[in-house]
mmCIF file of C-alpha atoms and ligand atoms in Angstrom:
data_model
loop_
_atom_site.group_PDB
_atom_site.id
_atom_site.type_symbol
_atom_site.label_atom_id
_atom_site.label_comp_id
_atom_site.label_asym_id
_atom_site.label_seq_id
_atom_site.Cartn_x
_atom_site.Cartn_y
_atom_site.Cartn_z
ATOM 1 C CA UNK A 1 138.392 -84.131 79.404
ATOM 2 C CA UNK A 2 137.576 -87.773 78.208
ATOM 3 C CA UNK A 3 137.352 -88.845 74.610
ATOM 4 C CA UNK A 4 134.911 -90.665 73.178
ATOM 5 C CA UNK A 5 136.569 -93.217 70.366
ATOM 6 C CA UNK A 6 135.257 -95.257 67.540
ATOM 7 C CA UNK A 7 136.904 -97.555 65.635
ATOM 8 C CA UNK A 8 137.126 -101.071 63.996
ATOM 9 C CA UNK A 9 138.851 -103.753 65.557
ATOM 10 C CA UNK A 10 138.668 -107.094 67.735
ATOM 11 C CA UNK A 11 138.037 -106.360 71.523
ATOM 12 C CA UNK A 12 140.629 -108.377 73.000
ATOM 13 C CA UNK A 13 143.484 -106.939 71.291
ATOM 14 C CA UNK A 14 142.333 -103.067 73.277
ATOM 15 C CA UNK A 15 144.873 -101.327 75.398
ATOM 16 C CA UNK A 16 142.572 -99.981 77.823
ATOM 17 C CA UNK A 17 141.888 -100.853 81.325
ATOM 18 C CA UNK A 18 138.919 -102.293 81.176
ATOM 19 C CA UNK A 19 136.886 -104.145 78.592
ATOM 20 C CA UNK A 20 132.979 -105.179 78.553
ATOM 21 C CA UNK A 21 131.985 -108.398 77.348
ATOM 22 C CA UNK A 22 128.329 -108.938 75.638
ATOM 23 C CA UNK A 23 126.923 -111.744 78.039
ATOM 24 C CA UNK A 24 124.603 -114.213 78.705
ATOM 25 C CA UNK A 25 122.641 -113.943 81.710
ATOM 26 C CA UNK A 26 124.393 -117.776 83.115
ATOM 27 C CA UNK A 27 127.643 -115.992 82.322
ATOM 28 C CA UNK A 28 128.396 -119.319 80.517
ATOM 29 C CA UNK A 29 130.443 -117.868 77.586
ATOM 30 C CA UNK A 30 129.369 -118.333 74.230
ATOM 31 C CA UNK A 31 130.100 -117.440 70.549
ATOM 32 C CA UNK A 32 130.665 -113.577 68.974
ATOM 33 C CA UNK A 33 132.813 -111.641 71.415
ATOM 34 C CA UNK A 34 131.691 -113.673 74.598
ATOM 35 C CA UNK A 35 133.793 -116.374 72.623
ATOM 36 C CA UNK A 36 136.300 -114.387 71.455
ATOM 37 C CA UNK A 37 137.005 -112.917 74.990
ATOM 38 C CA UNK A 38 136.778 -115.704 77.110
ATOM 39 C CA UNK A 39 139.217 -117.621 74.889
ATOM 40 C CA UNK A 40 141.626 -114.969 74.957
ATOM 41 C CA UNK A 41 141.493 -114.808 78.535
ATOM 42 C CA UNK A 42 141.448 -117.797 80.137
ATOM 43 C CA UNK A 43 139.953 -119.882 82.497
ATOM 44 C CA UNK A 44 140.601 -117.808 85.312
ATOM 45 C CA UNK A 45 137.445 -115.263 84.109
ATOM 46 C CA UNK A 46 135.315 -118.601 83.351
ATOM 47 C CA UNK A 47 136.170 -119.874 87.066
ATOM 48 C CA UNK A 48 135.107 -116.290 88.306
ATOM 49 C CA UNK A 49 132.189 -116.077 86.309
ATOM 50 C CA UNK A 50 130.862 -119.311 87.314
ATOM 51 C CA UNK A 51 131.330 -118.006 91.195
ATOM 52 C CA UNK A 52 129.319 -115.490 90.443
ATOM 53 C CA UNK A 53 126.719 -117.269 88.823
ATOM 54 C CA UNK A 54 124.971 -115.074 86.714
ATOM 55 C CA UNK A 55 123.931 -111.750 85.712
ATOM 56 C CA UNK A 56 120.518 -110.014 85.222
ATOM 57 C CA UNK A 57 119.760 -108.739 81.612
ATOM 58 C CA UNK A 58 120.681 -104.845 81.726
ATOM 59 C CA UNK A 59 123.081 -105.314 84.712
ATOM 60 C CA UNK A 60 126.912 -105.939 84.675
ATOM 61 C CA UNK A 61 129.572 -107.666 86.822
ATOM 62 C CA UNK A 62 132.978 -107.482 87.282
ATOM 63 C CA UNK A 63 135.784 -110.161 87.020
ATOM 64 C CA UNK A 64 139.523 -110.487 87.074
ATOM 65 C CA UNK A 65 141.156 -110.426 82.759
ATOM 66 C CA UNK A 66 143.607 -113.272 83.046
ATOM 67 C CA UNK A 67 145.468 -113.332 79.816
ATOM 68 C CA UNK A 68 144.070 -110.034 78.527
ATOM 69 C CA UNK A 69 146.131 -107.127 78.484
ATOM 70 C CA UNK A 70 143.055 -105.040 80.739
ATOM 71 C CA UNK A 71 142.715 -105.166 84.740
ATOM 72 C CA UNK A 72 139.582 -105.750 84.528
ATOM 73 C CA UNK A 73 136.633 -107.396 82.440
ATOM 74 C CA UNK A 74 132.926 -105.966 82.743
ATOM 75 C CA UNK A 75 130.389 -108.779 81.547
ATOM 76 C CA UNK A 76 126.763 -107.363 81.187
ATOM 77 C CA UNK A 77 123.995 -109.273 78.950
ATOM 78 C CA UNK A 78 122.466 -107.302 76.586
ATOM 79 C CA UNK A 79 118.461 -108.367 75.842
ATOM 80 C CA UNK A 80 117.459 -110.534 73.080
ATOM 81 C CA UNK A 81 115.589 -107.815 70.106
ATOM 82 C CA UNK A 82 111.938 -108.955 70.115
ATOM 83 C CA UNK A 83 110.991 -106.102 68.054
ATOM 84 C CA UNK A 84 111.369 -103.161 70.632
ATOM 85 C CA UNK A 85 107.931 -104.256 72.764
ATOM 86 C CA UNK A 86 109.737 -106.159 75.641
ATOM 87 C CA UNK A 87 111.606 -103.166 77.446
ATOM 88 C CA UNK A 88 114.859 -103.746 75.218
ATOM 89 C CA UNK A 89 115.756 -99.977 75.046
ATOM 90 C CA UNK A 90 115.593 -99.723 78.792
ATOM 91 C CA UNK A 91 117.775 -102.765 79.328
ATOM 92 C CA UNK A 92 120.389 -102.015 76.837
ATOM 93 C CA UNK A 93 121.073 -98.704 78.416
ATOM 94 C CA UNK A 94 120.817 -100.474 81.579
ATOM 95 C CA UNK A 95 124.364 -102.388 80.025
ATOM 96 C CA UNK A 96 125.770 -99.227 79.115
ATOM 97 C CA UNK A 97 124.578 -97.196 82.544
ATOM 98 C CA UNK A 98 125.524 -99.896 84.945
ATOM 99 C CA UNK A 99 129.141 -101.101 82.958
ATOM 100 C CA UNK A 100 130.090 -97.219 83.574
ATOM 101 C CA UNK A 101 129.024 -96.912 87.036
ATOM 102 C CA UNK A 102 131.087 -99.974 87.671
ATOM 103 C CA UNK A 103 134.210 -98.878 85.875
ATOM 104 C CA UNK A 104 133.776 -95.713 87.652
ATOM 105 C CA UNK A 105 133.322 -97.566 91.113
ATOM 106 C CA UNK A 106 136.717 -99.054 90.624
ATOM 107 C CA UNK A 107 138.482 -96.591 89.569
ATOM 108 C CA UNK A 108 139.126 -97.481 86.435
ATOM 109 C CA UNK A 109 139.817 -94.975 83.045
ATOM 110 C CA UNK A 110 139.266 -96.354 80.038
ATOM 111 C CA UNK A 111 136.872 -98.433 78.612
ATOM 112 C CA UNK A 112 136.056 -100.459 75.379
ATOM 113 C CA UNK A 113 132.766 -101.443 74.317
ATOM 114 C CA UNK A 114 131.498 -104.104 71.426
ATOM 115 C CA UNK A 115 128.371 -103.254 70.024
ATOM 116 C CA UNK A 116 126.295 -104.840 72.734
ATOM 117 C CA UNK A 117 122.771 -107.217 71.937
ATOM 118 C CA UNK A 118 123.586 -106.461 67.683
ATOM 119 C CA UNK A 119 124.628 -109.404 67.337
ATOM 120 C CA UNK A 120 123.348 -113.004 68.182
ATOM 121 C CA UNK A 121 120.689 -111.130 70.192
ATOM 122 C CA UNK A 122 119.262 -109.132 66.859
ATOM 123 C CA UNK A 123 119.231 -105.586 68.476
ATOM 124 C CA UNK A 124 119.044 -103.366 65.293
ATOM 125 C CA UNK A 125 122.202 -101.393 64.857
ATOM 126 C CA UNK A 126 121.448 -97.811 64.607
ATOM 127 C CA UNK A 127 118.907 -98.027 67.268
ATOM 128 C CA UNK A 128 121.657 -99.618 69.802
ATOM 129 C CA UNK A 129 124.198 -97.341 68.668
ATOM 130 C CA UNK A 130 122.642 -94.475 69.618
ATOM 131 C CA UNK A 131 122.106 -95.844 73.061
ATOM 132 C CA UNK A 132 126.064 -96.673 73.238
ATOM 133 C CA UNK A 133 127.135 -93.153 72.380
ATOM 134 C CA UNK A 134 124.627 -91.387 74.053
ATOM 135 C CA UNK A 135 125.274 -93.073 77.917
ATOM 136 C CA UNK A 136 128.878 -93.008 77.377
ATOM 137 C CA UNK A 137 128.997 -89.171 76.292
ATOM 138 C CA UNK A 138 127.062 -88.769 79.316
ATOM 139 C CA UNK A 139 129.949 -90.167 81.654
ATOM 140 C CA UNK A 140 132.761 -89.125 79.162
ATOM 141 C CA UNK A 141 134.475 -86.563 82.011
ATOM 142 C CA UNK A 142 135.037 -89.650 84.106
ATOM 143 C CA UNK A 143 137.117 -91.407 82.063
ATOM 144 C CA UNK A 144 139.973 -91.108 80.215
ATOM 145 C CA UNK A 145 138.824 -92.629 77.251
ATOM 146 C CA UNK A 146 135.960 -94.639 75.885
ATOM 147 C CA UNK A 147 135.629 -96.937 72.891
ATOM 148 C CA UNK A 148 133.302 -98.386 70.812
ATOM 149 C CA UNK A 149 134.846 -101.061 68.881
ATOM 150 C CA UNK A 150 132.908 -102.145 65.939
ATOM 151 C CA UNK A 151 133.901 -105.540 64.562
ATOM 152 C CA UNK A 152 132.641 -105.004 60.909
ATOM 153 C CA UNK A 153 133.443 -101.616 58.576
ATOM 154 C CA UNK A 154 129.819 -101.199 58.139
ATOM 155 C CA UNK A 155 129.142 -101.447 62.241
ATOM 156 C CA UNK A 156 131.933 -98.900 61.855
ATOM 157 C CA UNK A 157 130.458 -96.182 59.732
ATOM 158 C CA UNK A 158 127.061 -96.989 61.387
ATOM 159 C CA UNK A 159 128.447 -95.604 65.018
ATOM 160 C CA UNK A 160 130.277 -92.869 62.887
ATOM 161 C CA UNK A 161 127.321 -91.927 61.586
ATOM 162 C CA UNK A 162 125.207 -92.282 65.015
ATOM 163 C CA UNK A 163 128.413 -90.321 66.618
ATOM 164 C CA UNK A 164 128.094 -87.171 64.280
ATOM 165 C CA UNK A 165 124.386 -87.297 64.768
ATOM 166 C CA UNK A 166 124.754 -86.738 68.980
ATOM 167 C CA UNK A 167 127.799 -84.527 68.888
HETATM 168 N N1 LIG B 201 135.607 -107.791 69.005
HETATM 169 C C1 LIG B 201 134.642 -106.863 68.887
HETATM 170 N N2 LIG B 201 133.391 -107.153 68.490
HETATM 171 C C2 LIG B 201 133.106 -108.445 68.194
HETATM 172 C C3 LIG B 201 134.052 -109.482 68.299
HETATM 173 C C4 LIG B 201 135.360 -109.109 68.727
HETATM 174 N N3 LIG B 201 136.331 -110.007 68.857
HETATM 175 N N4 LIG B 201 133.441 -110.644 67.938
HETATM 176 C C5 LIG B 201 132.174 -110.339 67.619
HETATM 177 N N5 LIG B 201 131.956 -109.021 67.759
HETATM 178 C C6 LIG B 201 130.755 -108.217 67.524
HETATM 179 C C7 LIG B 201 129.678 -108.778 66.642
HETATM 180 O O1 LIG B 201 130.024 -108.596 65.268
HETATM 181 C C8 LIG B 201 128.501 -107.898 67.035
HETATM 182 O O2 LIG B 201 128.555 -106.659 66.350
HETATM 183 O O3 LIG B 201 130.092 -108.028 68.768
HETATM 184 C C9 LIG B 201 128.751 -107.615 68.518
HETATM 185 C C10 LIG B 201 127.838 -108.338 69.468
HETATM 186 O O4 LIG B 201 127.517 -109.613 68.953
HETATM 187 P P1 LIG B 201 127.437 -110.938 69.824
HETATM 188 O O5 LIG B 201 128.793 -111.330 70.274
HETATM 189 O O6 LIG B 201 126.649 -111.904 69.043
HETATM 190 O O7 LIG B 201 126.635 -110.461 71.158
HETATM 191 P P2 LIG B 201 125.043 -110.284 71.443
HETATM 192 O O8 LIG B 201 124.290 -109.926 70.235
HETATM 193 O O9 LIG B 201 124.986 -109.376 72.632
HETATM 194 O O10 LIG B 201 124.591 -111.733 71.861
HETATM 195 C C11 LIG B 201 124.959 -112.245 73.115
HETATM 196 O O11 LIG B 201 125.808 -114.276 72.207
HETATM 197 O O12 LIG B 201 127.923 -115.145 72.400
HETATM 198 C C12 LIG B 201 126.652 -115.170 72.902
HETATM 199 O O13 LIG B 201 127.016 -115.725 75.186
HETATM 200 C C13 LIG B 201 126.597 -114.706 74.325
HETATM 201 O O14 LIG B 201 124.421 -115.582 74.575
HETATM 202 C C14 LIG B 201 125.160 -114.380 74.430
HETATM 203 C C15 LIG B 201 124.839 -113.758 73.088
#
C-alpha cells in the first residue's frame, strides 16, 4: 500500500527514484524548479532534453538524472493559467496522468512532484492542488510512495489542506 506524502522542501534534494520537473514545452530549462533541477543535474539531462526536442503541454518525457540522487527525471509542461477557459484543468491532469503512467511504465516506485503550472505559469493553487492529490491517490497502489513537495510553508498548508479535503 503506497503513501501519499506532503511536505516542504527543494525537489532536488528528494530521495526517491524519480522526480518530475515543471517544463517548458522546448524543454529549454528555465527559472523556478526547471532551474533549480537542471542546475543540480547537469548537462547530461540538458543534452537529453535537447534530443528530444520538446514536449506537448499536458504530456511528459523521460530523461536520464545526472548529478541527482534519482534514476530518473520526468519533465512534463504544465499550461500557462489564462483564467480556466483554455482547457488548463484538462492539461494539468494530463501532467499528473501521463508523469504516473510513465513512472509506472518503467518500473519505477517513488515519485516527487513540485506544484506543477503555480508558479511562473499562474495556475491558482488550490485549484491545481486538488488535481495533484487527486491523480496521484488514484495510482497510489502502484507506487511506493508519492510526494508533493511544496517549496513555500503556505504551498504547504495549502496541499495539507487540499489533502484532508480528498481523503
Ligand atoms: N523545489 C520544489 N519546488 C520549487 C523549487 C524547488 N527547488 N523551485 C521552485 N519551486 C516551486 C515554485 O515555488 C512553484 O510553487 O515550483 C512551483 C512551480 O513553479 P515554476 O517553477 O515557476 O513552474 P511553472 O509555474 O510550471 O512554470 C513553468 O517556468 O521555469 C520555467 O521553464 C519553466 O517555462 C517554464 C515555466
Amino acid at each position: 500500500m503506497g503513501e501519499i506524502i506532503i511536505k516542504q522542501g527543494d525537489i532536488t534534494q528528494e530521495y526517491v527514484e524519480v522526480i518530475v520537473n515543471a517544463a517548458n514545452t522546448r524543454l529549454a530549462g528555465g527559472g523556478g524548479v526547471d532551474g533549480a533541477i537542471h542546475k543540480a543535474a547537469g548537462s547530461s539531462v540538458m543534452d537529453e532534453c535537447k534530443k528530444i526536442g520538446g514536449c506537448k503541454t499536458g504530456k511528459a518525457v523521460i530523461t536520464n538524472a545526472g548529478n541527482l540522487n534519482v534514476k530518473k527525471i520526468i519533465h512534463t509542461p504544465g499550461p500557462i493559467w489564462h483564467g480556466g477557459v483554455s482547457r488548463e484543468e484538462e492539461l494539468l491532469r494530463g501532467c499528473y496522468r501521463n508523469s504516473l503512467a510513465l513512472a509506472i511504465e518503467n518500473g519505477l516506485k517513488s515519485i516527487a512532484f513540485p506544484s506543477i503550472s503555480t508558479g511562473i505559469y499562474g495556475y491558482p493553487i488550490d485549484k491545481a492542488s486538488e488535481i495533484a492529490v487527486f491523480e496521484g491517490m488514484k495510482v497510489v497502489d502502484k507506487f511506493d510512495k508519492i510526494i508533493y513537495v511544496c517549496f513555500s510553508s503556505q504551498d504547504h498548508k495549502i496541499y495539507e489542506e487540499t489533502y484532508e479535503k480528498l481523503h
